[in-house]
Amino acid sequence: MKKFILLTAFIIISCKTPIGTGNTDAKEEVNNFLTQWHEDAANADYNSYFDKIAEDGHYIGTDATENWDKKAFAAFSKPYFDKGRAWDFKAVKRNIYFSKDGNTAWFDELLDTWMKGCRGSGVLERNSKGEWKIKHYVLSMTIPNEITKEVLPLKAKYEDTLLKP
């Protein structure tokens, strides 16, 4: 009987112990999840790619007008996936952080893309089934500080009207 009580107590404590507050296994789990998400796009696996985004998730792209909920992003992306290859982003470096309870993770990543260096950042949440889902993702193109003044006129042509109150 004592063994049963001890085993039961261990299981209860184990189930309530947060996964991933800096824990290497949780970081590896999130890292693998994000790597697979990018591979899903490269392999045009539409269902797997969008299954990793929460139903209320958001994707913000590199264009100032690209701020999509999941449904709108899926509709925008479908033609790319239908061609058999969407985009191919590879993480060069990724930092992952966790909330105290281990059910929320946020990250930033330096990406090798067709646009050269890009930065991705986002928030993941563990759902009631224990699965990670992307709640928010931001993709940004990087601009070296040394050429910012050269790039500004090119951006102004497209963005000045968007930035007026």
C-alpha atoms as a PDB file:
ATOM      1  CA  MET A   1       0.000   0.000   0.000  1.00  0.00           C
ATOM      2  CA  LYS A   2       2.866   2.395   0.819  1.00  0.00           C
ATOM      3  CA  LYS A   3       4.348   1.817  -2.646  1.00  0.00           C
ATOM      4  CA  PHE A   4       0.994   2.625  -4.243  1.00  0.00           C
ATOM      5  CA  ILE A   5       0.672   5.875  -2.249  1.00  0.00           C
ATOM      6  CA  LEU A   6       4.243   6.907  -3.073  1.00  0.00           C
ATOM      7  CA  LEU A   7       3.747   6.088  -6.756  1.00  0.00           C
ATOM      8  CA  THR A   8       0.469   8.026  -6.816  1.00  0.00           C
ATOM      9  CA  ALA A   9       2.103  11.030  -5.129  1.00  0.00           C
ATOM     10  CA  PHE A  10       4.994  10.910  -7.627  1.00  0.00           C
ATOM     11  CA  ILE A  11       2.601  10.836 -10.591  1.00  0.00           C
ATOM     12  CA  ILE A  12       0.552  13.754  -9.226  1.00  0.00           C
ATOM     13  CA  ILE A  13       3.661  15.840  -8.557  1.00  0.00           C
ATOM     14  CA  SER A  14       5.110  14.951 -11.965  1.00  0.00           C
ATOM     15  CA  CYS A  15       1.932  15.996 -13.749  1.00  0.00           C
ATOM     16  CA  LYS A  16       1.887  19.346 -11.961  1.00  0.00           C
ATOM     17  CA  THR A  17       5.572  20.095 -12.478  1.00  0.00           C
ATOM     18  CA  PRO A  18       5.947  22.664 -15.243  1.00  0.00           C
ATOM     19  CA  ILE A  19       7.744  21.527 -18.322  1.00  0.00           C
ATOM     20  CA  GLY A  20      10.408  23.795 -19.619  1.00  0.00           C
ATOM     21  CA  THR A  21      11.322  26.695 -17.388  1.00  0.00           C
ATOM     22  CA  GLY A  22      14.785  26.755 -18.906  1.00  0.00           C
ATOM     23  CA  ASN A  23      14.831  22.966 -19.131  1.00  0.00           C
ATOM     24  CA  THR A  24      16.998  21.639 -21.960  1.00  0.00           C
ATOM     25  CA  ASP A  25      14.424  19.012 -23.000  1.00  0.00           C
ATOM     26  CA  ALA A  26      11.702  21.640 -23.404  1.00  0.00           C
ATOM     27  CA  LYS A  27      14.029  23.898 -25.386  1.00  0.00           C
ATOM     28  CA  GLU A  28      14.846  20.980 -27.664  1.00  0.00           C
ATOM     29  CA  GLU A  29      11.134  20.215 -28.028  1.00  0.00           C
ATOM     30  CA  VAL A  30      10.326  23.813 -29.036  1.00  0.00           C
ATOM     31  CA  ASN A  31      13.394  24.025 -31.263  1.00  0.00           C
ATOM     32  CA  ASN A  32      12.352  20.829 -33.089  1.00  0.00           C
ATOM     33  CA  PHE A  33       8.765  22.088 -33.365  1.00  0.00           C
ATOM     34  CA  LEU A  34       9.878  25.357 -35.004  1.00  0.00           C
ATOM     35  CA  THR A  35      12.396  23.639 -37.280  1.00  0.00           C
ATOM     36  CA  GLN A  36       9.680  21.228 -38.431  1.00  0.00           C
ATOM     37  CA  TRP A  37       7.279  24.141 -38.990  1.00  0.00           C
ATOM     38  CA  HIS A  38       9.785  25.769 -41.347  1.00  0.00           C
ATOM     39  CA  GLU A  39      10.391  22.396 -43.053  1.00  0.00           C
ATOM     40  CA  ASP A  40       6.638  21.978 -43.526  1.00  0.00           C
ATOM     41  CA  ALA A  41       6.653  25.173 -45.615  1.00  0.00           C
ATOM     42  CA  ALA A  42       9.725  24.085 -47.588  1.00  0.00           C
ATOM     43  CA  ASN A  43       8.002  20.756 -48.307  1.00  0.00           C
ATOM     44  CA  ALA A  44       4.649  22.429 -49.048  1.00  0.00           C
ATOM     45  CA  ASP A  45       2.892  20.440 -46.319  1.00  0.00           C
ATOM     46  CA  TYR A  46      -0.001  22.865 -45.933  1.00  0.00           C
ATOM     47  CA  ASN A  47      -1.955  20.897 -43.319  1.00  0.00           C
ATOM     48  CA  SER A  48       1.013  20.252 -41.058  1.00  0.00           C
ATOM     49  CA  TYR A  49       2.213  23.863 -41.369  1.00  0.00           C
ATOM     50  CA  PHE A  50      -1.130  25.405 -40.461  1.00  0.00           C
ATOM     51  CA  ASP A  51      -1.897  22.810 -37.793  1.00  0.00           C
ATOM     52  CA  LYS A  52       1.039  24.235 -35.839  1.00  0.00           C
ATOM     53  CA  ILE A  53      -0.614  27.670 -35.694  1.00  0.00           C
ATOM     54  CA  ALA A  54      -3.234  28.212 -32.984  1.00  0.00           C
ATOM     55  CA  GLU A  55      -6.784  28.866 -34.194  1.00  0.00           C
ATOM     56  CA  ASP A  56      -6.464  32.402 -32.811  1.00  0.00           C
ATOM     57  CA  GLY A  57      -2.850  32.730 -33.994  1.00  0.00           C
ATOM     58  CA  HIS A  58      -1.442  35.672 -35.925  1.00  0.00           C
ATOM     59  CA  TYR A  59       1.302  35.961 -38.539  1.00  0.00           C
ATOM     60  CA  ILE A  60       2.960  39.274 -39.315  1.00  0.00           C
ATOM     61  CA  GLY A  61       4.947  39.325 -42.542  1.00  0.00           C
ATOM     62  CA  THR A  62       7.688  41.577 -43.863  1.00  0.00           C
ATOM     63  CA  ASP A  63       5.356  43.965 -45.701  1.00  0.00           C
ATOM     64  CA  ALA A  64       3.765  46.634 -43.494  1.00  0.00           C
ATOM     65  CA  THR A  65       0.315  45.498 -44.690  1.00  0.00           C
ATOM     66  CA  GLU A  66       0.842  41.837 -43.707  1.00  0.00           C
ATOM     67  CA  ASN A  67      -0.891  41.340 -40.363  1.00  0.00           C
ATOM     68  CA  TRP A  68      -3.000  38.198 -40.668  1.00  0.00           C
ATOM     69  CA  ASP A  69      -5.098  35.987 -38.456  1.00  0.00           C
ATOM     70  CA  LYS A  70      -4.684  32.266 -39.172  1.00  0.00           C
ATOM     71  CA  LYS A  71      -7.569  32.060 -41.651  1.00  0.00           C
ATOM     72  CA  ALA A  72      -6.355  35.020 -43.731  1.00  0.00           C
ATOM     73  CA  PHE A  73      -2.736  33.825 -43.673  1.00  0.00           C
ATOM     74  CA  ALA A  74      -3.809  30.342 -44.750  1.00  0.00           C
ATOM     75  CA  ALA A  75      -5.809  31.796 -47.663  1.00  0.00           C
ATOM     76  CA  PHE A  76      -2.889  34.004 -48.740  1.00  0.00           C
ATOM     77  CA  SER A  77      -0.426  31.084 -48.492  1.00  0.00           C
ATOM     78  CA  LYS A  78      -2.511  28.361 -50.179  1.00  0.00           C
ATOM     79  CA  PRO A  79      -1.430  29.150 -53.780  1.00  0.00           C
ATOM     80  CA  TYR A  80       2.249  28.908 -52.756  1.00  0.00           C
ATOM     81  CA  PHE A  81       1.719  25.548 -51.083  1.00  0.00           C
ATOM     82  CA  ASP A  82      -0.335  24.324 -54.058  1.00  0.00           C
ATOM     83  CA  LYS A  83       2.694  24.926 -56.320  1.00  0.00           C
ATOM     84  CA  GLY A  84       4.581  22.267 -54.340  1.00  0.00           C
ATOM     85  CA  ARG A  85       6.978  24.536 -52.487  1.00  0.00           C
ATOM     86  CA  ALA A  86       6.141  27.512 -50.337  1.00  0.00           C
ATOM     87  CA  TRP A  87       9.235  29.109 -48.723  1.00  0.00           C
ATOM     88  CA  ASP A  88      12.384  27.701 -47.231  1.00  0.00           C
ATOM     89  CA  PHE A  89      13.559  29.377 -44.026  1.00  0.00           C
ATOM     90  CA  LYS A  90      16.443  27.867 -42.075  1.00  0.00           C
ATOM     91  CA  ALA A  91      17.256  28.981 -38.545  1.00  0.00           C
ATOM     92  CA  VAL A  92      20.905  29.951 -38.174  1.00  0.00           C
ATOM     93  CA  LYS A  93      20.484  30.850 -34.509  1.00  0.00           C
ATOM     94  CA  ARG A  94      17.499  30.574 -32.187  1.00  0.00           C
ATOM     95  CA  ASN A  95      16.911  31.727 -28.600  1.00  0.00           C
ATOM     96  CA  ILE A  96      14.029  30.190 -26.627  1.00  0.00           C
ATOM     97  CA  TYR A  97      12.576  31.371 -23.315  1.00  0.00           C
ATOM     98  CA  PHE A  98       9.782  30.049 -21.070  1.00  0.00           C
ATOM     99  CA  SER A  99       7.195  31.332 -18.632  1.00  0.00           C
ATOM    100  CA  LYS A 100       7.473  30.126 -15.035  1.00  0.00           C
ATOM    101  CA  ASP A 101       4.771  27.503 -15.551  1.00  0.00           C
ATOM    102  CA  GLY A 102       6.436  26.267 -18.763  1.00  0.00           C
ATOM    103  CA  ASN A 103       3.261  26.566 -20.857  1.00  0.00           C
ATOM    104  CA  THR A 104       4.285  29.664 -22.787  1.00  0.00           C
ATOM    105  CA  ALA A 105       7.465  30.021 -24.818  1.00  0.00           C
ATOM    106  CA  TRP A 106       8.803  32.931 -26.794  1.00  0.00           C
ATOM    107  CA  PHE A 107      11.699  32.955 -29.180  1.00  0.00           C
ATOM    108  CA  ASP A 108      13.727  34.888 -31.678  1.00  0.00           C
ATOM    109  CA  GLU A 109      15.601  33.415 -34.599  1.00  0.00           C
ATOM    110  CA  LEU A 110      18.024  34.553 -37.262  1.00  0.00           C
ATOM    111  CA  LEU A 111      16.926  32.994 -40.550  1.00  0.00           C
ATOM    112  CA  ASP A 112      18.600  32.232 -43.853  1.00  0.00           C
ATOM    113  CA  THR A 113      15.913  32.924 -46.483  1.00  0.00           C
ATOM    114  CA  TRP A 114      15.545  33.856 -50.142  1.00  0.00           C
ATOM    115  CA  MET A 115      15.442  37.447 -48.817  1.00  0.00           C
ATOM    116  CA  LYS A 116      18.874  36.881 -47.225  1.00  0.00           C
ATOM    117  CA  GLY A 117      18.959  37.425 -43.455  1.00  0.00           C
ATOM    118  CA  CYS A 118      15.594  37.694 -41.756  1.00  0.00           C
ATOM    119  CA  ARG A 119      14.520  37.712 -38.159  1.00  0.00           C
ATOM    120  CA  GLY A 120      11.638  35.644 -36.852  1.00  0.00           C
ATOM    121  CA  SER A 121      10.140  36.002 -33.400  1.00  0.00           C
ATOM    122  CA  GLY A 122       7.070  34.624 -31.788  1.00  0.00           C
ATOM    123  CA  VAL A 123       5.081  33.199 -28.938  1.00  0.00           C
ATOM    124  CA  LEU A 124       3.994  29.592 -28.501  1.00  0.00           C
ATOM    125  CA  GLU A 125       1.459  28.228 -26.054  1.00  0.00           C
ATOM    126  CA  ARG A 126       0.970  24.667 -24.877  1.00  0.00           C
ATOM    127  CA  ASN A 127      -2.693  23.705 -25.361  1.00  0.00           C
ATOM    128  CA  SER A 128      -4.830  21.419 -23.173  1.00  0.00           C
ATOM    129  CA  LYS A 129      -3.564  18.393 -25.141  1.00  0.00           C
ATOM    130  CA  GLY A 130       0.044  19.316 -24.312  1.00  0.00           C
ATOM    131  CA  GLU A 131       0.805  20.411 -27.897  1.00  0.00           C
ATOM    132  CA  TRP A 132       2.687  23.575 -28.748  1.00  0.00           C
ATOM    133  CA  LYS A 133       0.834  26.035 -30.979  1.00  0.00           C
ATOM    134  CA  ILE A 134       2.085  29.274 -32.495  1.00  0.00           C
ATOM    135  CA  LYS A 135       0.050  32.164 -31.115  1.00  0.00           C
ATOM    136  CA  HIS A 136       2.050  34.962 -32.737  1.00  0.00           C
ATOM    137  CA  TYR A 137       4.850  35.059 -35.311  1.00  0.00           C
ATOM    138  CA  VAL A 138       6.668  38.066 -36.756  1.00  0.00           C
ATOM    139  CA  LEU A 139       8.951  37.833 -39.792  1.00  0.00           C
ATOM    140  CA  SER A 140      11.224  40.822 -40.387  1.00  0.00           C
ATOM    141  CA  MET A 141      13.837  41.543 -43.010  1.00  0.00           C
ATOM    142  CA  THR A 142      17.096  42.773 -41.570  1.00  0.00           C
ATOM    143  CA  ILE A 143      18.740  45.937 -42.849  1.00  0.00           C
ATOM    144  CA  PRO A 144      22.382  46.559 -41.976  1.00  0.00           C
ATOM    145  CA  ASN A 145      22.731  49.894 -40.151  1.00  0.00           C
ATOM    146  CA  GLU A 146      25.326  51.026 -42.685  1.00  0.00           C
ATOM    147  CA  ILE A 147      22.802  51.050 -45.545  1.00  0.00           C
ATOM    148  CA  THR A 148      19.670  52.240 -43.744  1.00  0.00           C
ATOM    149  CA  LYS A 149      19.821  55.696 -45.354  1.00  0.00           C
ATOM    150  CA  GLU A 150      20.007  54.081 -48.801  1.00  0.00           C
ATOM    151  CA  VAL A 151      16.987  51.870 -48.097  1.00  0.00           C
ATOM    152  CA  LEU A 152      14.727  54.552 -46.592  1.00  0.00           C
ATOM    153  CA  PRO A 153      13.751  56.186 -49.918  1.00  0.00           C
ATOM    154  CA  LEU A 154      12.781  52.779 -51.312  1.00  0.00           C
ATOM    155  CA  LYS A 155      10.582  52.068 -48.282  1.00  0.00           C
ATOM    156  CA  ALA A 156       9.094  55.570 -48.268  1.00  0.00           C
ATOM    157  CA  LYS A 157       7.627  55.019 -51.715  1.00  0.00           C
ATOM    158  CA  TYR A 158       5.412  52.235 -50.278  1.00  0.00           C
ATOM    159  CA  GLU A 159       5.017  53.093 -46.625  1.00  0.00           C
ATOM    160  CA  ASP A 160       4.640  56.862 -46.255  1.00  0.00           C
ATOM    161  CA  THR A 161       0.864  56.745 -46.771  1.00  0.00           C
ATOM    162  CA  LEU A 162       0.530  53.862 -44.278  1.00  0.00           C
ATOM    163  CA  LEU A 163       2.306  55.827 -41.568  1.00  0.00           C
ATOM    164  CA  LYS A 164       0.070  58.890 -41.653  1.00  0.00           C
ATOM    165  CA  PRO A 165      -2.449  59.114 -38.786  1.00  0.00           C
END
